[in-house]
Coordinates of C-alpha atoms and ligand atoms in Angstrom, one line a residue:
M1 CA 85.6 128.6 24.1
T2 CA 85.7 131.2 21.3
V3 CA 87.5 134.5 21.4
A4 CA 86.4 137.1 18.9
N5 CA 88.6 139.7 17.5
H6 CA 87.2 142.5 19.5
C7 CA 87.6 140.6 22.8
R8 CA 90.3 141.3 25.3
V9 CA 92.5 138.3 26.0
I10 CA 95.2 137.7 28.6
I11 CA 97.7 134.9 28.2
R12 CA 98.8 134.1 31.7
G13 CA 101.6 132.3 33.4
G14 CA 103.9 131.4 30.5
R15 CA 107.4 132.2 29.5
V16 CA 107.6 134.7 26.7
A17 CA 110.2 133.7 24.1
T18 CA 111.3 136.0 21.3
S19 CA 114.3 135.8 19.0
A20 CA 116.2 137.8 21.6
D21 CA 114.9 136.9 25.1
T22 CA 113.0 134.5 27.3
Y23 CA 111.2 135.8 30.4
R24 CA 108.2 135.2 32.5
A25 CA 105.3 137.5 31.7
D26 CA 101.6 137.8 30.9
V27 CA 100.5 139.1 27.5
S28 CA 97.3 141.0 26.9
I29 CA 95.7 141.5 23.5
E30 CA 93.0 143.9 22.6
D31 CA 91.4 144.5 19.2
G32 CA 93.7 142.0 17.7
R33 CA 96.9 143.7 18.9
I34 CA 99.3 143.2 21.8
I35 CA 98.7 146.1 24.3
A36 CA 100.7 145.0 27.3
I37 CA 103.4 142.6 28.5
G38 CA 104.2 142.2 32.2
E39 CA 103.6 140.4 35.4
G40 CA 100.3 140.4 37.1
L41 CA 98.3 142.2 34.4
D42 CA 94.7 143.0 35.4
E43 CA 92.5 140.2 34.2
R44 CA 89.1 141.8 34.7
G45 CA 87.0 141.8 31.5
H46 CA 89.4 139.5 29.7
E47 CA 89.3 135.9 28.4
V48 CA 92.1 134.2 30.2
I49 CA 94.3 131.6 28.5
D50 CA 96.5 129.6 30.8
A51 CA 100.0 129.2 29.5
T52 CA 101.5 127.6 32.6
G53 CA 104.5 125.4 31.6
C54 CA 104.4 126.8 28.1
F55 CA 106.4 129.2 25.9
V56 CA 104.5 132.2 24.6
M57 CA 106.0 132.9 21.2
P58 CA 105.2 134.9 18.1
G59 CA 103.1 132.9 15.8
G60 CA 105.1 131.2 13.0
V61 CA 105.8 132.9 9.7
D62 CA 106.1 130.4 6.9
P63 CA 107.3 132.3 3.8
H64 CA 107.2 129.4 1.4
T65 CA 103.8 127.9 0.6
H66 CA 102.0 126.8 -2.5
F67 CA 98.5 126.3 -1.3
E68 CA 97.1 127.3 -4.6
S69 CA 98.6 125.7 -7.6
P70 CA 99.7 128.0 -10.5
T71 CA 98.7 125.4 -13.1
E72 CA 95.3 124.5 -14.4
T73 CA 95.2 121.4 -12.2
P74 CA 94.5 122.4 -8.6
S75 CA 96.4 120.6 -5.9
G76 CA 94.6 119.1 -2.9
D77 CA 94.6 122.3 -0.8
D78 CA 93.3 125.8 -1.3
F79 CA 93.9 128.8 1.0
T80 CA 91.3 127.6 3.5
S81 CA 92.6 124.1 4.1
G82 CA 96.2 125.1 3.6
T83 CA 96.0 127.8 6.2
A84 CA 94.1 125.5 8.6
A85 CA 97.2 123.2 8.3
A86 CA 99.5 126.2 9.0
A87 CA 97.5 127.3 12.0
A88 CA 97.3 123.8 13.4
G89 CA 101.1 123.7 13.4
G90 CA 101.5 127.1 15.1
T91 CA 101.9 129.3 12.0
T92 CA 99.8 132.5 11.8
T93 CA 101.3 134.1 8.7
V94 CA 102.2 132.6 5.4
I95 CA 103.6 134.1 2.2
E96 CA 102.3 132.3 -0.9
F97 CA 103.7 132.3 -4.4
C98 CA 101.7 133.9 -7.1
S99 CA 103.0 132.7 -10.4
Q100 CA 103.3 134.4 -13.8
L101 CA 103.4 131.9 -16.5
P102 CA 105.1 132.7 -19.8
G103 CA 102.8 134.6 -22.2
T104 CA 100.8 136.1 -19.3
T105 CA 101.3 139.3 -17.4
I106 CA 102.4 139.9 -13.9
R107 CA 99.3 142.0 -13.3
D108 CA 97.1 139.1 -14.3
A109 CA 99.0 136.7 -12.0
L110 CA 98.5 139.1 -9.1
D111 CA 94.8 139.4 -9.8
L112 CA 94.5 135.6 -10.0
G113 CA 96.2 135.3 -6.5
H114 CA 93.6 137.7 -5.0
E115 CA 90.8 135.9 -6.7
K116 CA 91.9 132.6 -5.2
L117 CA 92.2 134.2 -1.8
A118 CA 88.7 135.7 -2.1
R119 CA 87.3 132.3 -3.2
A120 CA 88.8 130.2 -0.4
R121 CA 89.3 132.5 2.6
P122 CA 92.4 131.9 4.8
Y123 CA 92.5 131.3 8.6
V124 CA 95.8 133.0 8.9
D125 CA 97.2 136.2 7.3
V126 CA 98.6 135.8 3.8
G127 CA 101.2 137.8 1.9
F128 CA 102.2 137.2 -1.7
H129 CA 105.5 136.8 -3.5
M130 CA 105.5 136.9 -7.4
I131 CA 107.2 134.3 -9.5
V132 CA 108.5 136.2 -12.5
S133 CA 108.9 134.2 -15.7
D134 CA 108.4 136.6 -18.6
L135 CA 109.4 140.2 -19.0
D136 CA 109.0 140.2 -22.7
Y137 CA 105.8 142.4 -22.9
P138 CA 105.3 146.2 -23.0
Q139 CA 104.1 146.8 -19.4
A140 CA 106.4 144.4 -17.7
R141 CA 108.6 147.0 -16.0
E142 CA 105.6 149.0 -14.7
D143 CA 104.0 145.8 -13.5
L144 CA 107.1 144.9 -11.5
A145 CA 107.2 148.3 -9.9
D146 CA 103.5 148.2 -9.3
L147 CA 103.8 145.0 -7.3
C148 CA 105.9 146.8 -4.6
A149 CA 103.2 149.6 -4.4
K150 CA 100.7 146.8 -3.8
G151 CA 102.6 145.2 -1.0
V152 CA 104.1 142.3 -3.0
T153 CA 107.8 143.1 -2.3
S154 CA 109.6 139.9 -3.4
Y155 CA 110.2 138.4 -6.8
K156 CA 111.1 134.8 -7.3
V157 CA 113.0 133.4 -10.2
F158 CA 113.7 129.9 -11.2
M159 CA 117.1 128.7 -12.7
A160 CA 115.5 125.3 -13.4
M161 CA 111.9 124.0 -14.0
E162 CA 110.4 124.5 -17.5
P163 CA 108.6 126.5 -18.6
I164 CA 109.3 129.2 -16.0
R165 CA 113.1 129.0 -15.9
L166 CA 115.1 132.1 -16.7
D167 CA 118.6 132.4 -18.2
D168 CA 121.2 134.5 -16.5
T169 CA 120.6 137.6 -18.5
A170 CA 116.9 137.6 -17.6
I171 CA 117.7 136.9 -13.9
L172 CA 120.1 139.9 -13.9
D173 CA 117.3 142.0 -15.4
V174 CA 114.9 141.0 -12.6
M175 CA 117.6 141.7 -10.0
H176 CA 118.2 145.2 -11.4
S177 CA 114.4 145.9 -11.2
A178 CA 114.3 144.5 -7.7
V179 CA 117.0 147.0 -6.6
A180 CA 115.2 149.9 -8.3
N181 CA 111.8 148.9 -6.7
G182 CA 112.9 147.9 -3.3
A183 CA 112.1 144.1 -3.7
L184 CA 114.0 141.1 -2.4
V185 CA 114.9 138.5 -5.0
M186 CA 114.3 134.8 -4.2
V187 CA 116.0 132.2 -6.3
H188 CA 115.3 128.6 -6.9
A189 CA 118.9 127.5 -7.5
E190 CA 119.3 124.4 -9.7
N191 CA 121.1 124.2 -13.0
G192 CA 118.1 123.6 -15.4
A193 CA 120.3 122.9 -18.4
M194 CA 122.2 120.2 -16.7
I195 CA 119.0 118.6 -15.3
E196 CA 117.5 118.7 -18.7
G197 CA 120.5 116.9 -20.2
L198 CA 120.5 114.3 -17.5
T199 CA 116.8 113.7 -17.7
Q200 CA 116.9 113.2 -21.5
A201 CA 119.7 110.6 -21.1
A202 CA 117.8 108.8 -18.3
R203 CA 114.6 108.6 -20.3
K204 CA 116.5 107.4 -23.4
A205 CA 117.9 104.6 -21.2
G206 CA 114.4 103.7 -20.2
H207 CA 114.6 104.9 -16.6
V208 CA 111.2 105.8 -15.2
S209 CA 111.1 105.1 -11.5
P210 CA 110.9 107.9 -8.8
V211 CA 114.6 107.5 -7.7
W212 CA 115.6 109.0 -11.1
H213 CA 114.1 112.3 -9.9
A214 CA 117.1 112.5 -7.6
R215 CA 119.6 110.9 -9.9
T216 CA 118.9 113.5 -12.6
R217 CA 119.4 116.4 -10.1
P218 CA 122.7 115.5 -8.4
P219 CA 124.2 117.8 -5.8
L220 CA 126.4 119.7 -8.3
T221 CA 123.2 120.9 -10.1
E222 CA 122.4 122.7 -6.9
T223 CA 125.8 124.0 -5.8
E224 CA 126.7 125.3 -9.3
A225 CA 123.4 127.2 -9.4
V226 CA 123.8 128.5 -5.8
S227 CA 127.3 130.0 -6.6
R228 CA 126.0 131.5 -9.9
A229 CA 123.0 133.0 -8.2
I230 CA 125.2 134.6 -5.6
A231 CA 127.5 135.9 -8.4
L232 CA 124.6 137.4 -10.2
A233 CA 123.2 139.1 -7.1
R234 CA 126.7 140.5 -6.4
V235 CA 127.0 141.8 -9.9
A236 CA 123.6 143.5 -9.6
D237 CA 124.2 144.5 -6.0
A238 CA 120.8 143.0 -5.2
P239 CA 119.7 141.3 -2.0
L240 CA 119.3 137.6 -2.5
Y241 CA 117.2 134.9 -0.7
L242 CA 118.0 131.3 -1.7
V243 CA 115.0 129.0 -1.2
H244 CA 115.2 125.4 0.0
L245 CA 118.9 124.8 0.2
T246 CA 119.6 121.1 0.7
L247 CA 123.4 120.7 0.9
G248 CA 126.1 121.5 3.4
A249 CA 128.1 123.0 0.4
S250 CA 125.2 125.4 -0.4
L251 CA 125.2 126.7 3.2
T252 CA 129.0 127.1 3.1
A253 CA 128.6 129.2 -0.1
V254 CA 126.0 131.4 1.7
S255 CA 128.3 131.8 4.7
N256 CA 131.3 132.7 2.6
A257 CA 129.4 135.2 0.5
R258 CA 128.1 136.9 3.7
R259 CA 131.6 137.0 5.1
E260 CA 132.6 138.9 2.0
G261 CA 129.8 141.4 2.6
A262 CA 127.1 140.1 0.2
S263 CA 123.4 140.4 1.2
V264 CA 122.5 136.7 0.9
W265 CA 120.2 134.7 3.1
G266 CA 119.4 131.0 2.9
E267 CA 116.3 128.9 3.6
V268 CA 116.0 125.2 4.7
C269 CA 112.8 123.2 4.6
T270 CA 111.6 120.4 6.8
Q271 CA 111.6 117.6 4.3
H272 CA 115.3 117.9 3.5
L273 CA 116.1 117.4 7.2
V274 CA 114.0 114.3 7.6
I275 CA 113.6 112.5 4.3
D276 CA 116.7 111.1 2.5
E277 CA 117.0 109.7 -1.0
S278 CA 116.3 106.1 0.0
Y279 CA 112.6 107.1 0.5
L280 CA 112.4 107.3 -3.3
T281 CA 113.0 103.6 -3.6
R282 CA 110.0 102.7 -1.4
T283 CA 106.9 101.3 -3.0
N284 CA 105.3 104.7 -2.5
G285 CA 108.4 106.6 -3.6
E286 CA 106.4 109.0 -5.7
L287 CA 105.2 110.7 -2.6
F288 CA 108.7 111.9 -1.8
V289 CA 109.3 113.5 -5.2
F290 CA 110.0 117.1 -4.3
T291 CA 112.5 119.6 -5.6
P292 CA 115.4 119.8 -4.9
P293 CA 115.2 116.1 -4.3
P294 CA 115.8 114.2 -1.1
R295 CA 119.6 113.9 -0.6
A296 CA 122.0 111.4 0.9
K297 CA 121.5 110.9 4.7
D298 CA 124.9 112.5 5.3
E299 CA 123.6 115.8 4.0
Q300 CA 121.1 116.0 6.8
R301 CA 123.9 116.0 9.3
R302 CA 125.6 118.8 7.3
L303 CA 122.4 120.8 7.2
W304 CA 122.0 120.5 11.0
E305 CA 125.6 121.6 11.4
G306 CA 124.8 124.7 9.3
I307 CA 121.7 125.4 11.4
R308 CA 123.7 125.0 14.6
N309 CA 126.1 127.6 13.2
G310 CA 123.3 130.0 12.3
I311 CA 123.8 129.9 8.6
P312 CA 120.3 129.4 7.3
S313 CA 118.0 132.3 8.3
V314 CA 114.6 130.8 7.7
F315 CA 113.0 127.4 8.1
A316 CA 110.1 127.0 5.7
S317 CA 107.7 124.3 4.6
D318 CA 107.4 124.6 0.8
H319 CA 103.9 123.1 1.3
A320 CA 102.5 121.9 -2.1
A321 CA 99.8 119.4 -1.4
W322 CA 99.6 117.3 -4.5
T323 CA 97.1 114.5 -3.8
L324 CA 97.9 110.8 -3.5
Q325 CA 96.0 110.3 -6.7
Q326 CA 97.9 113.0 -8.6
K327 CA 101.2 111.5 -7.4
R328 CA 100.2 108.0 -8.5
E329 CA 99.0 109.0 -11.9
G330 CA 102.3 110.7 -12.5
A331 CA 104.3 107.7 -11.3
Q332 CA 102.4 105.5 -13.8
L333 CA 104.0 107.5 -16.6
D334 CA 107.5 108.3 -15.5
F335 CA 109.4 110.2 -12.8
T336 CA 109.2 113.5 -14.8
Q337 CA 105.4 113.4 -14.6
I338 CA 105.1 113.2 -10.8
P339 CA 104.0 116.5 -9.4
N340 CA 106.8 117.9 -7.1
G341 CA 106.1 118.6 -3.5
G342 CA 103.9 117.6 -0.6
P343 CA 102.2 119.0 2.5
G344 CA 104.3 120.3 5.4
A345 CA 102.9 123.5 6.8
E346 CA 101.4 121.7 9.8
N347 CA 104.6 119.7 10.6
R348 CA 107.2 122.5 10.2
M349 CA 107.4 124.0 13.7
S350 CA 107.0 120.8 15.7
M351 CA 109.5 118.9 13.6
I352 CA 112.3 121.5 14.0
Y353 CA 111.4 121.9 17.7
H354 CA 111.6 118.2 18.3
R355 CA 114.8 117.6 16.3
G356 CA 116.5 121.0 17.0
V357 CA 115.5 122.4 20.4
R358 CA 115.0 119.2 22.3
T359 CA 118.3 117.9 21.1
G360 CA 120.0 121.1 22.2
T361 CA 121.1 121.9 18.7
I362 CA 119.4 125.3 18.8
S363 CA 118.0 127.4 21.6
I364 CA 114.4 128.4 22.0
N365 CA 115.3 131.9 20.8
E366 CA 117.0 130.5 17.7
F367 CA 113.8 128.5 17.1
V368 CA 111.8 131.6 17.2
S369 CA 114.2 133.4 14.8
L370 CA 114.1 130.5 12.3
T371 CA 110.4 129.9 12.3
S372 CA 109.1 133.4 12.7
T373 CA 111.2 136.5 13.3
N374 CA 113.8 136.3 10.5
A375 CA 111.2 135.8 7.8
A376 CA 109.1 138.7 9.2
R377 CA 112.2 140.9 9.0
L378 CA 113.3 139.9 5.5
F379 CA 109.9 140.1 4.0
G380 CA 108.8 143.4 5.4
L381 CA 106.4 142.3 8.1
Y382 CA 108.4 143.1 11.3
P383 CA 107.4 144.1 14.0
K384 CA 103.7 143.7 13.0
K385 CA 104.6 140.0 12.7
G386 CA 107.4 138.0 14.1
T387 CA 107.7 139.3 17.6
I388 CA 105.9 139.8 20.9
A389 CA 105.9 143.6 21.6
A390 CA 103.3 146.2 22.4
G391 CA 101.7 147.2 19.2
S392 CA 102.5 144.0 17.3
D393 CA 99.6 141.9 16.0
G394 CA 98.2 139.4 18.6
D395 CA 99.6 136.5 16.7
I396 CA 100.8 134.0 19.4
V397 CA 101.5 130.4 19.7
V398 CA 101.4 129.0 23.2
W399 CA 103.9 126.3 22.8
N400 CA 103.7 123.2 25.0
P401 CA 107.2 121.7 25.1
D402 CA 105.8 118.4 26.5
R403 CA 102.9 117.9 24.1
R404 CA 103.2 114.7 22.1
R405 CA 102.0 114.4 18.6
V406 CA 102.0 111.6 16.1
F407 CA 101.9 113.0 12.6
S408 CA 99.3 111.4 10.4
A409 CA 97.4 112.4 7.3
A410 CA 94.3 111.2 9.2
T411 CA 94.6 114.0 11.7
E412 CA 96.2 116.7 9.7
Q413 CA 94.3 119.6 8.1
S414 CA 95.8 119.3 4.6
R415 CA 93.7 117.5 2.0
A416 CA 96.7 115.8 0.4
G417 CA 95.7 112.4 1.8
Y418 CA 99.2 111.5 3.0
S419 CA 101.8 112.9 5.4
F420 CA 105.6 112.9 4.7
Y421 CA 106.0 112.0 8.4
E422 CA 103.2 109.4 8.8
D423 CA 103.5 107.8 12.3
Q424 CA 106.5 109.9 13.4
E425 CA 106.1 111.1 17.0
V426 CA 107.3 114.5 18.0
V427 CA 107.4 116.2 21.4
G428 CA 106.6 119.9 21.4
A429 CA 103.5 121.3 19.8
P430 CA 101.1 124.2 19.9
E431 CA 98.7 124.2 22.9
H432 CA 96.9 127.4 21.8
V433 CA 97.3 129.5 18.6
L434 CA 95.9 133.0 18.3
R435 CA 95.8 135.1 15.1
R436 CA 95.2 138.7 15.9
G437 CA 93.7 137.6 19.2
E438 CA 91.3 135.1 17.7
L439 CA 91.7 131.5 19.0
L440 CA 92.4 129.1 16.1
V441 CA 93.8 126.2 18.1
T442 CA 93.1 125.3 21.7
G443 CA 94.2 122.2 23.7
G444 CA 96.2 121.3 20.6
R445 CA 93.0 121.1 18.5
F446 CA 92.1 123.2 15.5
V447 CA 88.9 124.9 16.5
A448 CA 88.4 127.9 14.2
R449 CA 85.1 128.0 12.4
E450 CA 85.3 131.0 10.2
P451 CA 88.4 131.9 8.1
H452 CA 89.1 135.5 9.1
G453 CA 92.7 135.8 7.8
E454 CA 93.5 138.8 5.6
F455 CA 95.8 139.7 2.8
L456 CA 99.0 141.2 4.2
P457 CA 100.6 144.0 2.2
R458 CA 104.3 144.1 3.0
R459 CA 106.9 146.9 3.2
K460 CA 109.8 147.2 0.8
F461 CA 113.0 145.4 1.5
D462 CA 114.7 147.3 4.3
R463 CA 118.4 146.8 3.5
A464 CA 119.8 149.2 6.1
G465 CA 117.5 148.1 8.8
I466 CA 118.2 144.4 8.2
A467 CA 121.9 144.9 8.1
E468 CA 121.6 146.5 11.5
S469 CA 119.1 144.2 13.2
Y470 CA 120.2 140.9 11.7
R471 CA 122.6 138.9 13.8
H472 CA 123.9 136.4 11.3
Ligands
MN501 MN1 108.5 126.0 -3.5

């Protein structure tokens, strides 16, 4: 069965779950948008999708993907395979990082992002963030302002990671521009200077194995940077989004800052909830080199505690599908040469459903908030994305709470060649996935043939609206 964009679709018999409510209703979609929600909608002239026993939820929004590498060396995925992975996991919107490298312009980085998107078309809708690493050229300020006019309304800065890391003065500068232009600042919070020092010492002592990736980035390198990022944002009076927090102490810092009135939001990623530092000592330890690194097992419990208390706002994948070969080649040199990251877009929603909703740690509505609604709000996509309402895009995941899935690279859409979660079984997975009314997944299988996803220009950061609508 295929459902084209212009078709009329009714999703019948499910329970609609949004960030706020759960209720029994049918949902009808026409020309890619939701036009009616209610019981007993007229089915004549519609394709009917049976959602009996399932939740009908807004398609996932994953605001942290690196499907296209910023470097010369491409990773395993491109926008086509990466968004196939996203869709197969229930995600219908991603926000990808374009990356300005030092010595190049922001404008060129944006052009390159669009070129890549045109070259490998996406299955789901794609927005862009911009990694800003160099404001030392004449048009930099105009380029930053121009991003927002072009629908790229978030800037990301790195406090670690050569050669793109910025010092505090430069970060403050980006934050001031963000306030002026209506952008949200995302920060990768690790203390780059400390990590550099620890790495030099480790190499000097002859340490080369993957576990040294974690040993040279101990928890204090994150918590120090988190507290400094929050201080910088408060000095600039800028809204702040902290990517991939991995420690209970980081979540506590976010919670304390919010209590004091700061506009700070935190993100947690799948891998930090599941993979602990012992994975780095396995024979294939290089696969689990991602940044920040896997932490002690205890931290996973603290992260869940934070999730249960509603501290992180967004659950993301940080998908970066370096291949098995790229990982191994790096490991043959030393831990600093292993490309950071792995695939995860396809696993994100099922993993947190299985470990969060099924265990009673979070409700189905909190699941929707964390995997879809909050990111749509923070990144200027709501209510087009992130909810089920008349007028919203027909982006829907019909979620089967009983569907079993065993994660494996052999059946996943990413071209990485490995899965972080090989052989792990989860219960709860997409039954059907529709992006603007087009069926991408049915019966749990990815069935889309043509990639019809589009670039998504986003609205500016809506500070007042978010303060009002946001519950945490
Ligand atoms: Mn990332």
